[in-house]
mmCIF file of C-alpha atoms in Angstrom:
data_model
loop_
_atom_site.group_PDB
_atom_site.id
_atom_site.type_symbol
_atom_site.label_atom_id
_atom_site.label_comp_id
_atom_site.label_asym_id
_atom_site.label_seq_id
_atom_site.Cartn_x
_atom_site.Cartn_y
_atom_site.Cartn_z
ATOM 1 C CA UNK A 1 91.985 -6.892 119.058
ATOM 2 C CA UNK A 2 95.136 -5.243 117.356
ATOM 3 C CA UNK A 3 95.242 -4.007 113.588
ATOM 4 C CA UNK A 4 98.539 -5.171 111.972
ATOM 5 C CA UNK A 5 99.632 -2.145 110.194
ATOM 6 C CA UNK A 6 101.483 -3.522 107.115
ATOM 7 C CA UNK A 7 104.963 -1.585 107.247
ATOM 8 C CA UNK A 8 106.144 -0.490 103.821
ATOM 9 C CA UNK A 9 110.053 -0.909 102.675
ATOM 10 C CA UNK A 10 111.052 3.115 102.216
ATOM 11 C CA UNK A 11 113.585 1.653 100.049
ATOM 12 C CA UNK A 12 111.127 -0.164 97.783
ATOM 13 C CA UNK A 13 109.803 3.373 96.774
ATOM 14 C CA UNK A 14 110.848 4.959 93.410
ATOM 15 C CA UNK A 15 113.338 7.894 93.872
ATOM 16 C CA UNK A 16 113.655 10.263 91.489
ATOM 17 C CA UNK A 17 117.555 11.817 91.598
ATOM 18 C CA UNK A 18 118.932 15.010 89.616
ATOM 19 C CA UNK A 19 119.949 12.331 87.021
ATOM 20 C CA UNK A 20 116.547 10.727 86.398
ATOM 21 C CA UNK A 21 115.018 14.204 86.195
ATOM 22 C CA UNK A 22 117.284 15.414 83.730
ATOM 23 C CA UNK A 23 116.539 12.372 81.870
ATOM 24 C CA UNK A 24 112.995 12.779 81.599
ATOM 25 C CA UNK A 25 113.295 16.765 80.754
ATOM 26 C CA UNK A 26 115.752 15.378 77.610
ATOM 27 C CA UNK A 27 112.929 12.520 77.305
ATOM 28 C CA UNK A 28 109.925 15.656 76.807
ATOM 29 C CA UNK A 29 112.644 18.031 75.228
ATOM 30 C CA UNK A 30 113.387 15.203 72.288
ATOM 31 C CA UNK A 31 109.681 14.872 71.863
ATOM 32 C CA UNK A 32 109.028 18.589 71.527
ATOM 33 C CA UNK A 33 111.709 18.708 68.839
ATOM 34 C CA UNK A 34 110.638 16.302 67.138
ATOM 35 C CA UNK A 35 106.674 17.293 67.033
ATOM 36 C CA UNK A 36 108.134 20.819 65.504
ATOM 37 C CA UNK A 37 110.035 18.976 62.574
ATOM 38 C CA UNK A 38 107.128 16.406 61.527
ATOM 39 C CA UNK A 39 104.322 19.136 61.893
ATOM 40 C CA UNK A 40 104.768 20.584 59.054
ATOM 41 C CA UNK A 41 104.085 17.309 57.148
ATOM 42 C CA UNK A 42 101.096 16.267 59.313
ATOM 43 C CA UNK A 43 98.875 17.040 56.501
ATOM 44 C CA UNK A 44 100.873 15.552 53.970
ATOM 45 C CA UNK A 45 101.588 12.214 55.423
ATOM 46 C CA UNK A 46 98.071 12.258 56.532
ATOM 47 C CA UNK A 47 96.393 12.729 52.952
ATOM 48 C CA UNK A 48 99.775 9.785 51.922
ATOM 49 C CA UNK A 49 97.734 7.942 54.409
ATOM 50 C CA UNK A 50 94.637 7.388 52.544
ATOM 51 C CA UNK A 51 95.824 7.506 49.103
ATOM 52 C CA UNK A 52 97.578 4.104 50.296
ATOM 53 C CA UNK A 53 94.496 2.956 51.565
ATOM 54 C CA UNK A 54 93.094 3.475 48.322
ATOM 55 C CA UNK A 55 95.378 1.972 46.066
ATOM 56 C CA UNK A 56 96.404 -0.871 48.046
ATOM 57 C CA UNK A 57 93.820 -2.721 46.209
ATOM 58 C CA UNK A 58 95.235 -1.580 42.769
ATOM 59 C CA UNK A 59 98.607 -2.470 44.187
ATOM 60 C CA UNK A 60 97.798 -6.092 45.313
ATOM 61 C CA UNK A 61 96.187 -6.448 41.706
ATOM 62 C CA UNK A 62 99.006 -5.310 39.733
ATOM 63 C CA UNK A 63 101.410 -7.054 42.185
ATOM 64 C CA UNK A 64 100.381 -10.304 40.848
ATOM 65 C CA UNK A 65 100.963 -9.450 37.338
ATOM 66 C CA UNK A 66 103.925 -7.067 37.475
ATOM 67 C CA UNK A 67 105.885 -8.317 41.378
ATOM 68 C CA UNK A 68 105.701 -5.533 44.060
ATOM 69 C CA UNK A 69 108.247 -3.204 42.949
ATOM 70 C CA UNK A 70 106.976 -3.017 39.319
ATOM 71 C CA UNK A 71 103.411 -2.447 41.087
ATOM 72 C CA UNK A 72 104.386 0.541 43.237
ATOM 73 C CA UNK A 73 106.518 2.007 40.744
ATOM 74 C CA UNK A 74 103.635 2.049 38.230
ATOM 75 C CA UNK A 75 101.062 3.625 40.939
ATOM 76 C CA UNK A 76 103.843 6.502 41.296
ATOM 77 C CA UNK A 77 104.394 7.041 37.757
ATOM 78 C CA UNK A 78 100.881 6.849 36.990
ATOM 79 C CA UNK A 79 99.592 8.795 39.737
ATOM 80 C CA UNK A 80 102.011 12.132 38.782
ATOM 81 C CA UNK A 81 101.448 11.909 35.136
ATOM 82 C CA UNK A 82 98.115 12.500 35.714
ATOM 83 C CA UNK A 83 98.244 14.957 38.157
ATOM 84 C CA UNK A 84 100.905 16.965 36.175
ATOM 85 C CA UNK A 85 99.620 16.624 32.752
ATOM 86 C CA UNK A 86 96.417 18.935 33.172
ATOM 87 C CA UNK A 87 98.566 21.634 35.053
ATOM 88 C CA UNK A 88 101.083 21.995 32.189
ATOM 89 C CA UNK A 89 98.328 21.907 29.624
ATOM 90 C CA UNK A 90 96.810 24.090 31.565
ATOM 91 C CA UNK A 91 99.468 26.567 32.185
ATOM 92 C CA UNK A 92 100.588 26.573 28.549
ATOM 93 C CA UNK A 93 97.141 27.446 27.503
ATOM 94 C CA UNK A 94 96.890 30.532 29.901
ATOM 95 C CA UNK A 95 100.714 31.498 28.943
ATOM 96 C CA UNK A 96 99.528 31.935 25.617
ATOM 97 C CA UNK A 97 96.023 33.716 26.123
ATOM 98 C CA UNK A 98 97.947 36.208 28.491
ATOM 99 C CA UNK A 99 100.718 36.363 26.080
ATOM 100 C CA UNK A 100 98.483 37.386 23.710
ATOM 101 C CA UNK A 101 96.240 39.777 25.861
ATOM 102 C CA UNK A 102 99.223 41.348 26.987
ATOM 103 C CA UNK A 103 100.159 41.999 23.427
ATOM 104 C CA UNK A 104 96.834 43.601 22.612
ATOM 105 C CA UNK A 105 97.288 46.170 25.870
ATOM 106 C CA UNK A 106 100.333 47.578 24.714
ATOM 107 C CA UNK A 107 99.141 48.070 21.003
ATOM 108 C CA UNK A 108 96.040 48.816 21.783
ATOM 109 C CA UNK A 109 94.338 46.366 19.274
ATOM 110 C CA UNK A 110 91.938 44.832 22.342
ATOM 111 C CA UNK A 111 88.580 44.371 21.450
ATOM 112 C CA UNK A 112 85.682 42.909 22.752
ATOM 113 C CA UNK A 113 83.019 40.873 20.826
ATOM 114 C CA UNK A 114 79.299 42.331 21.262
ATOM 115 C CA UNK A 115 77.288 40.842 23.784
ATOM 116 C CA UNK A 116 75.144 37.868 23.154
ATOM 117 C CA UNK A 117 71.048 38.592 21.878
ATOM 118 C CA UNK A 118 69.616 36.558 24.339
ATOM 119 C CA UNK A 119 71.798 37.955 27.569
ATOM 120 C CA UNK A 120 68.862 41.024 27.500
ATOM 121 C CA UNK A 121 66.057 39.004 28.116
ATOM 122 C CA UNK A 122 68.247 37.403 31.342
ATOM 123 C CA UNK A 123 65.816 38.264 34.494
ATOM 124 C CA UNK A 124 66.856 40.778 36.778
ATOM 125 C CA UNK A 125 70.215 41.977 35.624
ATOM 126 C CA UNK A 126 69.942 41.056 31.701
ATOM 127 C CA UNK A 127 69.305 44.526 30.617
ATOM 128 C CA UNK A 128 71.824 46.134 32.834
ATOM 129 C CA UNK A 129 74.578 43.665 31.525
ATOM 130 C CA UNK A 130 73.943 43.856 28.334
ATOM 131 C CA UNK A 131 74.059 47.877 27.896
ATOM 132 C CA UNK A 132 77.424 47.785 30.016
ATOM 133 C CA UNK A 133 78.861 45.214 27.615
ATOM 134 C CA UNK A 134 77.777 46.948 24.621
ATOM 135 C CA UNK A 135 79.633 50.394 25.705
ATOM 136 C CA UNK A 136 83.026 48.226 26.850
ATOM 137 C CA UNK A 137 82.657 46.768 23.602
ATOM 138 C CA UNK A 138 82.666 50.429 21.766
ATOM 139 C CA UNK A 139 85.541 52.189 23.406
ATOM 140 C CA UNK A 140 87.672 49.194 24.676
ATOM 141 C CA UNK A 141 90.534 51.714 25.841
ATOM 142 C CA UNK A 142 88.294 54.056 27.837
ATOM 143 C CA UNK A 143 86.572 50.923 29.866
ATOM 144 C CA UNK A 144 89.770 49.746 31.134
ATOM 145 C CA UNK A 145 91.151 53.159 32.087
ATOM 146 C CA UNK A 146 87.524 53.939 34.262
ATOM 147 C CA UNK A 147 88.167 50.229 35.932
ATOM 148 C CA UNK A 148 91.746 50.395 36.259
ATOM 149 C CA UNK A 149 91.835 49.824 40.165
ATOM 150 C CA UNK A 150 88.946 46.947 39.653
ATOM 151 C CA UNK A 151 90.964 45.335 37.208
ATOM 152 C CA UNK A 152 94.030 45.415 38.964
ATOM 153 C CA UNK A 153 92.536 44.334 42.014
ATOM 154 C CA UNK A 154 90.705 41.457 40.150
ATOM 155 C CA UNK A 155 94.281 40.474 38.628
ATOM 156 C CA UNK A 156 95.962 40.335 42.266
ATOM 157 C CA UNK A 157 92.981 38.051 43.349
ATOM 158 C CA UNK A 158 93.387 35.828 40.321
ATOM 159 C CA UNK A 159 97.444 35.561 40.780
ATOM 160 C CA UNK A 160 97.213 34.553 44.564
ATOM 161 C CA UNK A 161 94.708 32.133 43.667
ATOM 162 C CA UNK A 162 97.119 30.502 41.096
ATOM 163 C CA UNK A 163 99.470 30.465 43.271
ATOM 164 C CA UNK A 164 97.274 28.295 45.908
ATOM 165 C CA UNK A 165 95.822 25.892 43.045
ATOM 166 C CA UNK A 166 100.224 25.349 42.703
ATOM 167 C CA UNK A 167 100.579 25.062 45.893
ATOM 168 C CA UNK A 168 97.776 22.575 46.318
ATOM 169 C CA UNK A 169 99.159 20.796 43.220
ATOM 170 C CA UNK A 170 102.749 20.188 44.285
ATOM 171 C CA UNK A 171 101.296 19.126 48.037
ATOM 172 C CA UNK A 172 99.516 15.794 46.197
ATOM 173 C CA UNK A 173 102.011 15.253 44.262
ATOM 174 C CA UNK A 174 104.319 14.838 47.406
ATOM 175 C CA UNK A 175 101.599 13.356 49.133
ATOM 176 C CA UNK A 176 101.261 10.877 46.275
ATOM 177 C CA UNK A 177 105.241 10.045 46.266
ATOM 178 C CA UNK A 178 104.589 9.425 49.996
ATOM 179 C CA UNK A 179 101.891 6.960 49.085
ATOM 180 C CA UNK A 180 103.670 4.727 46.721
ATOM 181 C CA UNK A 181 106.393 4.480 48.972
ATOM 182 C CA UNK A 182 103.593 3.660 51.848
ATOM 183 C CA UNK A 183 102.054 1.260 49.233
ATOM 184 C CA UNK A 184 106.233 -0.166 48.598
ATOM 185 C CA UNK A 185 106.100 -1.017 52.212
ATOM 186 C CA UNK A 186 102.415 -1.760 52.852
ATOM 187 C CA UNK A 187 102.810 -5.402 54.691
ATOM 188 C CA UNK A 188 105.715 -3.479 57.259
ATOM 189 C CA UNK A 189 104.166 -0.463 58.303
ATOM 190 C CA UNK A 190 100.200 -2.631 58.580
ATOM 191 C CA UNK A 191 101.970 -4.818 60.968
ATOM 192 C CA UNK A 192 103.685 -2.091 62.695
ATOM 193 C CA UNK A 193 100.202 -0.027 63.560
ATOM 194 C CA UNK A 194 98.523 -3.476 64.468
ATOM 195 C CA UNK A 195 101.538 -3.981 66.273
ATOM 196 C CA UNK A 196 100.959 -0.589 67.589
ATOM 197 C CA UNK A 197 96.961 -0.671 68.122
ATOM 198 C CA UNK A 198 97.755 -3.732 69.669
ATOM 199 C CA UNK A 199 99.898 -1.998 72.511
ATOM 200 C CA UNK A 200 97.697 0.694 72.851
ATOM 201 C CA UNK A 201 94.655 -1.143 73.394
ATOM 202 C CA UNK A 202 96.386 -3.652 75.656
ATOM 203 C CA UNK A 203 94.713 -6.408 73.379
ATOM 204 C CA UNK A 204 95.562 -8.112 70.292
ATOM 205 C CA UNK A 205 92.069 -8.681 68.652
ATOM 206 C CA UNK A 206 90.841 -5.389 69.182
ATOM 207 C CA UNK A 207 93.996 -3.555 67.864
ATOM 208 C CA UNK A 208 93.677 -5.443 64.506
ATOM 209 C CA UNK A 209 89.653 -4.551 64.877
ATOM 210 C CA UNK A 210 90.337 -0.919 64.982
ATOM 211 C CA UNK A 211 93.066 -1.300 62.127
ATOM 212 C CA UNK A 212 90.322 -3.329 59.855
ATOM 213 C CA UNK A 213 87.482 -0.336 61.024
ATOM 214 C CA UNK A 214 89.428 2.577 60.245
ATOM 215 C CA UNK A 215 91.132 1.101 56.734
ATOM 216 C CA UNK A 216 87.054 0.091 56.309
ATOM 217 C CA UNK A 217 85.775 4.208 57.150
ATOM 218 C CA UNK A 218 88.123 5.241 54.473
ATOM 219 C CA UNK A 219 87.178 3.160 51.887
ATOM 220 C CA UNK A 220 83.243 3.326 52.802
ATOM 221 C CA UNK A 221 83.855 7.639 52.891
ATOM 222 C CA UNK A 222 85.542 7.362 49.549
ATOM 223 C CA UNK A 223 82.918 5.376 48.167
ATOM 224 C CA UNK A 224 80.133 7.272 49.780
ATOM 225 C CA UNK A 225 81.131 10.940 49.488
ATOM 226 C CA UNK A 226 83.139 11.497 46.230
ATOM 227 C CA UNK A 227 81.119 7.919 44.746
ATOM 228 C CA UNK A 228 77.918 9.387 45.215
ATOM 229 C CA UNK A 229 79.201 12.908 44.236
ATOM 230 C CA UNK A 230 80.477 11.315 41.218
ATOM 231 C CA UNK A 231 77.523 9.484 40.389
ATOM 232 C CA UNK A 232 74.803 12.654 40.978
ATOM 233 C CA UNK A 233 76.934 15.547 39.173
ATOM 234 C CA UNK A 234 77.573 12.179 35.889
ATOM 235 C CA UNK A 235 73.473 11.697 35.895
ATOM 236 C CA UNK A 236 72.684 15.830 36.367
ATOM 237 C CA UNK A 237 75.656 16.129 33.182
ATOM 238 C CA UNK A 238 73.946 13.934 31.148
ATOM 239 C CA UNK A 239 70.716 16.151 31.253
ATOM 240 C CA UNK A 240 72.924 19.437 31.112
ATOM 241 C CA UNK A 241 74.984 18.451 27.493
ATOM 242 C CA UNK A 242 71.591 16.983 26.096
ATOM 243 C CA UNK A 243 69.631 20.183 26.551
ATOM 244 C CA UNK A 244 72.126 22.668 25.368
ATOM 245 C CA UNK A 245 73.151 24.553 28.600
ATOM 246 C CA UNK A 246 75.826 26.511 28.266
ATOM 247 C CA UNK A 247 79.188 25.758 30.316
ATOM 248 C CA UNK A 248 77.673 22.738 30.790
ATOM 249 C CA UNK A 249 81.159 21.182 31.436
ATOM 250 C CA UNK A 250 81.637 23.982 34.407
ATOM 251 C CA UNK A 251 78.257 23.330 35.730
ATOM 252 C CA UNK A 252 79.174 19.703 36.311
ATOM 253 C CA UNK A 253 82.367 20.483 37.841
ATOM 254 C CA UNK A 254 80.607 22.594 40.373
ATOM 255 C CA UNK A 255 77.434 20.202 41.324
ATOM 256 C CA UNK A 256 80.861 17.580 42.107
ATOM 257 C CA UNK A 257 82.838 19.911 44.056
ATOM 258 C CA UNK A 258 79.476 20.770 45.989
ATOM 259 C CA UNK A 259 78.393 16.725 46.317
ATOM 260 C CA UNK A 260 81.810 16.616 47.815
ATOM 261 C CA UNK A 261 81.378 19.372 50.672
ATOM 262 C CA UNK A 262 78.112 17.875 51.261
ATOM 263 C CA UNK A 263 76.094 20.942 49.829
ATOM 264 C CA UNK A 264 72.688 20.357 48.257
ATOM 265 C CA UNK A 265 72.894 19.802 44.095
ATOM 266 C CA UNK A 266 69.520 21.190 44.426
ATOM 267 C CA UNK A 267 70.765 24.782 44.739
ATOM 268 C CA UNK A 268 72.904 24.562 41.152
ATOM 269 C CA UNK A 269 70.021 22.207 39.802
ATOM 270 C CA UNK A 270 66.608 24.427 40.541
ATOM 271 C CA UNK A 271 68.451 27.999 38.796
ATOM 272 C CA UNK A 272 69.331 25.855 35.611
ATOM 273 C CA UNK A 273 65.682 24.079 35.391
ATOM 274 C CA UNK A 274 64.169 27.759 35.645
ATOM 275 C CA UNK A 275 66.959 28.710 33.098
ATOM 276 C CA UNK A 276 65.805 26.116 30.335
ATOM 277 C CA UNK A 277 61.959 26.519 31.004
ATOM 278 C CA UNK A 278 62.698 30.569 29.931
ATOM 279 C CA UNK A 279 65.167 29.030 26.664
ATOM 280 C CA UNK A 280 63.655 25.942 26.221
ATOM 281 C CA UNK A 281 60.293 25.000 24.417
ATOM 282 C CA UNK A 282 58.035 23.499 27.431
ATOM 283 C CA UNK A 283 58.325 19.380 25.888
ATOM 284 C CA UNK A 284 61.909 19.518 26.255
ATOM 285 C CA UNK A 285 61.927 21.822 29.041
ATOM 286 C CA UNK A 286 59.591 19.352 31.137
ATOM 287 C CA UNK A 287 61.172 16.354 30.488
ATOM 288 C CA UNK A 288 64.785 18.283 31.671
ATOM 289 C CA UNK A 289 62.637 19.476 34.705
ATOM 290 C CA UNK A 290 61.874 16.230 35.749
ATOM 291 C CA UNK A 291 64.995 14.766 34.842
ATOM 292 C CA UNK A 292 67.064 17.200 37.205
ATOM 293 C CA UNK A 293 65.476 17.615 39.660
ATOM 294 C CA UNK A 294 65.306 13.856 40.566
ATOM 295 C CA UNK A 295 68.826 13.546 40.026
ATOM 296 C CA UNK A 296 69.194 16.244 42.042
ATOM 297 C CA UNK A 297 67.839 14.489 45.127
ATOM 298 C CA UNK A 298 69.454 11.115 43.956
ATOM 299 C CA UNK A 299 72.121 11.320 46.844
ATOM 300 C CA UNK A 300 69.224 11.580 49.516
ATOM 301 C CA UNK A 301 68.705 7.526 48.702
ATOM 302 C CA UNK A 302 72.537 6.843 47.447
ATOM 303 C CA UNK A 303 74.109 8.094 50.895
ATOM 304 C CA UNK A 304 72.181 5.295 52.900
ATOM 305 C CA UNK A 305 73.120 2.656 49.849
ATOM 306 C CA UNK A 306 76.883 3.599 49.505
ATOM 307 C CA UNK A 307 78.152 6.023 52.899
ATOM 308 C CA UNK A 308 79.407 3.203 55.440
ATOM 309 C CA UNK A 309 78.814 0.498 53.819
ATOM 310 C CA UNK A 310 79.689 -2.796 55.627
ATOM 311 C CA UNK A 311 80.592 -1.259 58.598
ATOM 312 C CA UNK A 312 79.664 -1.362 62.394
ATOM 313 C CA UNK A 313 78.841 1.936 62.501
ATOM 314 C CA UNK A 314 75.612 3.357 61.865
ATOM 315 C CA UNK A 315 75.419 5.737 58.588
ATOM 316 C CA UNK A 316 74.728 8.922 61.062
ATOM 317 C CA UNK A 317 77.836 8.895 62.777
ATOM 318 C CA UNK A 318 79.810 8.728 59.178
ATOM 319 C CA UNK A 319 77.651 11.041 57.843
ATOM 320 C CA UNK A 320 78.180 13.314 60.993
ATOM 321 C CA UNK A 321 82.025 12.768 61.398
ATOM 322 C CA UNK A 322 82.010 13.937 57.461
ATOM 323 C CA UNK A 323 80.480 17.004 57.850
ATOM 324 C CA UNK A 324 82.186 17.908 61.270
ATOM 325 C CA UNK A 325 85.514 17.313 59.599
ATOM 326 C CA UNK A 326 84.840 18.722 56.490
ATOM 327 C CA UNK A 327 83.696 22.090 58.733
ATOM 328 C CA UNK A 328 87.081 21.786 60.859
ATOM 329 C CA UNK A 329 89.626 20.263 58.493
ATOM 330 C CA UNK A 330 88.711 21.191 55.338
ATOM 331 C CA UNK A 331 88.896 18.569 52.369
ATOM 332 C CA UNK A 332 91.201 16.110 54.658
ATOM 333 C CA UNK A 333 88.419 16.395 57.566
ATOM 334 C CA UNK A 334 86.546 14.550 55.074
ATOM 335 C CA UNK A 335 88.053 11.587 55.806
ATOM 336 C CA UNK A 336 89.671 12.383 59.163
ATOM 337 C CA UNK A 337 86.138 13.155 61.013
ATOM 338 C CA UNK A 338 84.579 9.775 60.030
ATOM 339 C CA UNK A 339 87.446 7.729 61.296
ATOM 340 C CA UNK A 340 87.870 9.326 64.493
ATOM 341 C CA UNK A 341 84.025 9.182 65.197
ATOM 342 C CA UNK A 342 84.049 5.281 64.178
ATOM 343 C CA UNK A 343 86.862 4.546 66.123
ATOM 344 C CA UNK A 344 85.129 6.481 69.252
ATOM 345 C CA UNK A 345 82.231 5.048 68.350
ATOM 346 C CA UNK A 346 83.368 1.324 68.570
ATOM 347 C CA UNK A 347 85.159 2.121 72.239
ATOM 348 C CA UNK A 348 82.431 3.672 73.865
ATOM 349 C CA UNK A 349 80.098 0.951 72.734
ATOM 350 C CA UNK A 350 82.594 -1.559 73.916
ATOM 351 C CA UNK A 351 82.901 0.368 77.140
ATOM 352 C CA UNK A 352 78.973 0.391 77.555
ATOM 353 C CA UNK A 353 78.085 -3.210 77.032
ATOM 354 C CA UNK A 354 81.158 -4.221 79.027
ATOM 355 C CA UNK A 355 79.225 -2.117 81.831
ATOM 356 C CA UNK A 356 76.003 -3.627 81.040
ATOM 357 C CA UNK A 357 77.214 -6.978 82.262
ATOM 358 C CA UNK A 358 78.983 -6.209 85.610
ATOM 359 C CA UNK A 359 75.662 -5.222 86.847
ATOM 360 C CA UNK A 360 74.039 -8.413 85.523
ATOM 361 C CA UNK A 361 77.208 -10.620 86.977
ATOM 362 C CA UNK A 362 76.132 -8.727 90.329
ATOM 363 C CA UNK A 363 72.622 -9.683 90.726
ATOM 364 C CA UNK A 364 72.847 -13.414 89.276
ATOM 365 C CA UNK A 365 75.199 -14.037 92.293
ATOM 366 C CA UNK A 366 73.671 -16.236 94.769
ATOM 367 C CA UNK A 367 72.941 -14.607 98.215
ATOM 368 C CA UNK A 368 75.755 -15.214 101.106
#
């Protein structure tokens, strides 16, 4: 018995001349180029990304009232105004405190008002503070010459961090330009990445599935993170304004800014309850106890609710691509993380029941 050896057609091969390799050097040497240029927008076109996928609700809305162009010209407008407006009040207001302060240094009219009554009976550090205020406040001059280096290295601190609150302020407003013009073109470029998810995947239903699931993870992160953020530092406000605290405002900034990088409200809350019960009589200071310190914990039961809602992914991997990305990517991680760990999510699980049948097909075969 003879084996036919199947005899292969040299010519049928794929060469690879001088030309072709050239080609495919210009092919990697194009991309490389190209990768350098967009880089430096990555994070700009990425936080564009979902803004779009925010207001493209808003946009369909006002769409139908105003036409398409009105619509995204509106979001744009809008969207600046308000990001503009607080950093030019903002910036005129410290213009004319420094102005001002700046005027008092070189006439040497500065004063300082005397320290509050109560900051002495402040645990800890209230006596300390309050003796240092009340000799800066009787020889203003003499203070500022003994902390001259402090000062000037507390000024330096304070000027660089202007400068990265500006910086941070003119990247959204370029990433919100971006976004309307995303939002302009919204039908084009969601056909072009199902188009694109489509090729990828090498199937049409589960492109436009991971299209749906990662427009879905944005929305459900929005609406779970800075929702539930929103909705813990509002209720933990309410109890700060009623009860007197001072920098109440502040304080509620902060508890948000911490909801959003997933740190516990309980660490701003519990100080500020043990603040009031030493201020407060104990009625009032009770009833602001209790008050707190349940909305404190209020996103322990609102993250479930709100965090990936309506989605095919369970609530731990959201919750665990938010922190993850928050830890790696900062503020865009937020949403980043959540998305890629949905999307990897949905594949594996895809891969694994698609390898849970083959073994079934296997043993349901009849015997030869």
């Amino acid at each position: 018995m003879t084996l036919a050896i199947p005899q292969t057609d040299s010519s049928a091969r794929p060469r690879f001349g001088v030309l072709q390799i050239i080609q495919l050097g210009l092919l990697v040497l194009l991309v490389y180029a190209s990768a350098r240029v967009i880089v430096p927008f990555v994070s700009l076109l990425a936080w564009a990304a979902i803004l779009a996928v925010l207001l493209y609700p808003l946009h369909l809305w006002l769409s139908r009232r105003a036409g398409k162009t009105s619509s995204a010209w509106i979001i744009g407008i809008a969207g600046v105004v308000l990001a503009v407006a607080p950093m030019v009040l903002l910036t005129a207001s410290l213009s004319s405190a420094v102005s001002g302060l700046i005027s008092d240094l070189q006439n040497n009219t500065l004063t300082l008002p005397p320290p509050p009554p109560g900051l002495a009976d402040v645990p800890v550090v209230g006596v300390k503070a309050y003796a240092a205020w009340t000799n800066a406040a009787a020889n203003v001059p003499a203070t500022l010459a003994e902390n001259k280096e402090t000062i000037r290295s507390v000024t330096s601190g304070l000027v660089a961090f202007a400068g990265k609150m500006a910086t941070a302020e003119l990247a959204f407003i370029l990433s919100f330009v971006i976004a309307t013009i995303f939002i302009a073109f919204g039908a084009s470029i969601t056909n072009f990445n199902r188009r694109l998810l489509q090729i990828l995947t090498n199937s049409g239903d589960q492109g436009a599935r991971l299209l749906a699931l990662t427009v879905a993870t944005i929305k459900g992160v929005a609406l779970g993170v800075v929702g539930v953020a929103a909705v813990q530092a509002a209720l933990l406000g309410v109890g700060f304004f009623l009860i007197g605290l001072p920098g109440a405002i502040l304080v509620t900034l902060l508890v948000f800014l911490l909801g959003i990088v997933q740190v516990p409200a309980v660490l701003v809350s519990l100080p500020v309850i043990a603040y009031v019960f030493l201020k407060e009589p104990l009625t009032p200071a009770l009833i602001f106890g209790v008050w707190t310190f349940v909305a404190g914990l209020s996103d322990n039961f609102l993250k479930p609710l709100m965090l990936g809602r309506g989605l095919e992914v369970p609530m731990p991997v959201i919750l665990i691509g938010v922190i993850g990305g928050m830890i790696a990517d900062g503020l865009l991680g937020l949403f980043i993380g959540p998305v890629l760990l949905a999307v990897a999510y949905v594949l594996f699980m895809d891969w694994f029941r698609q390898q849970q049948v083959k073994p079934a097909l296997m043993t349901d075969r009849p015997p030869s």
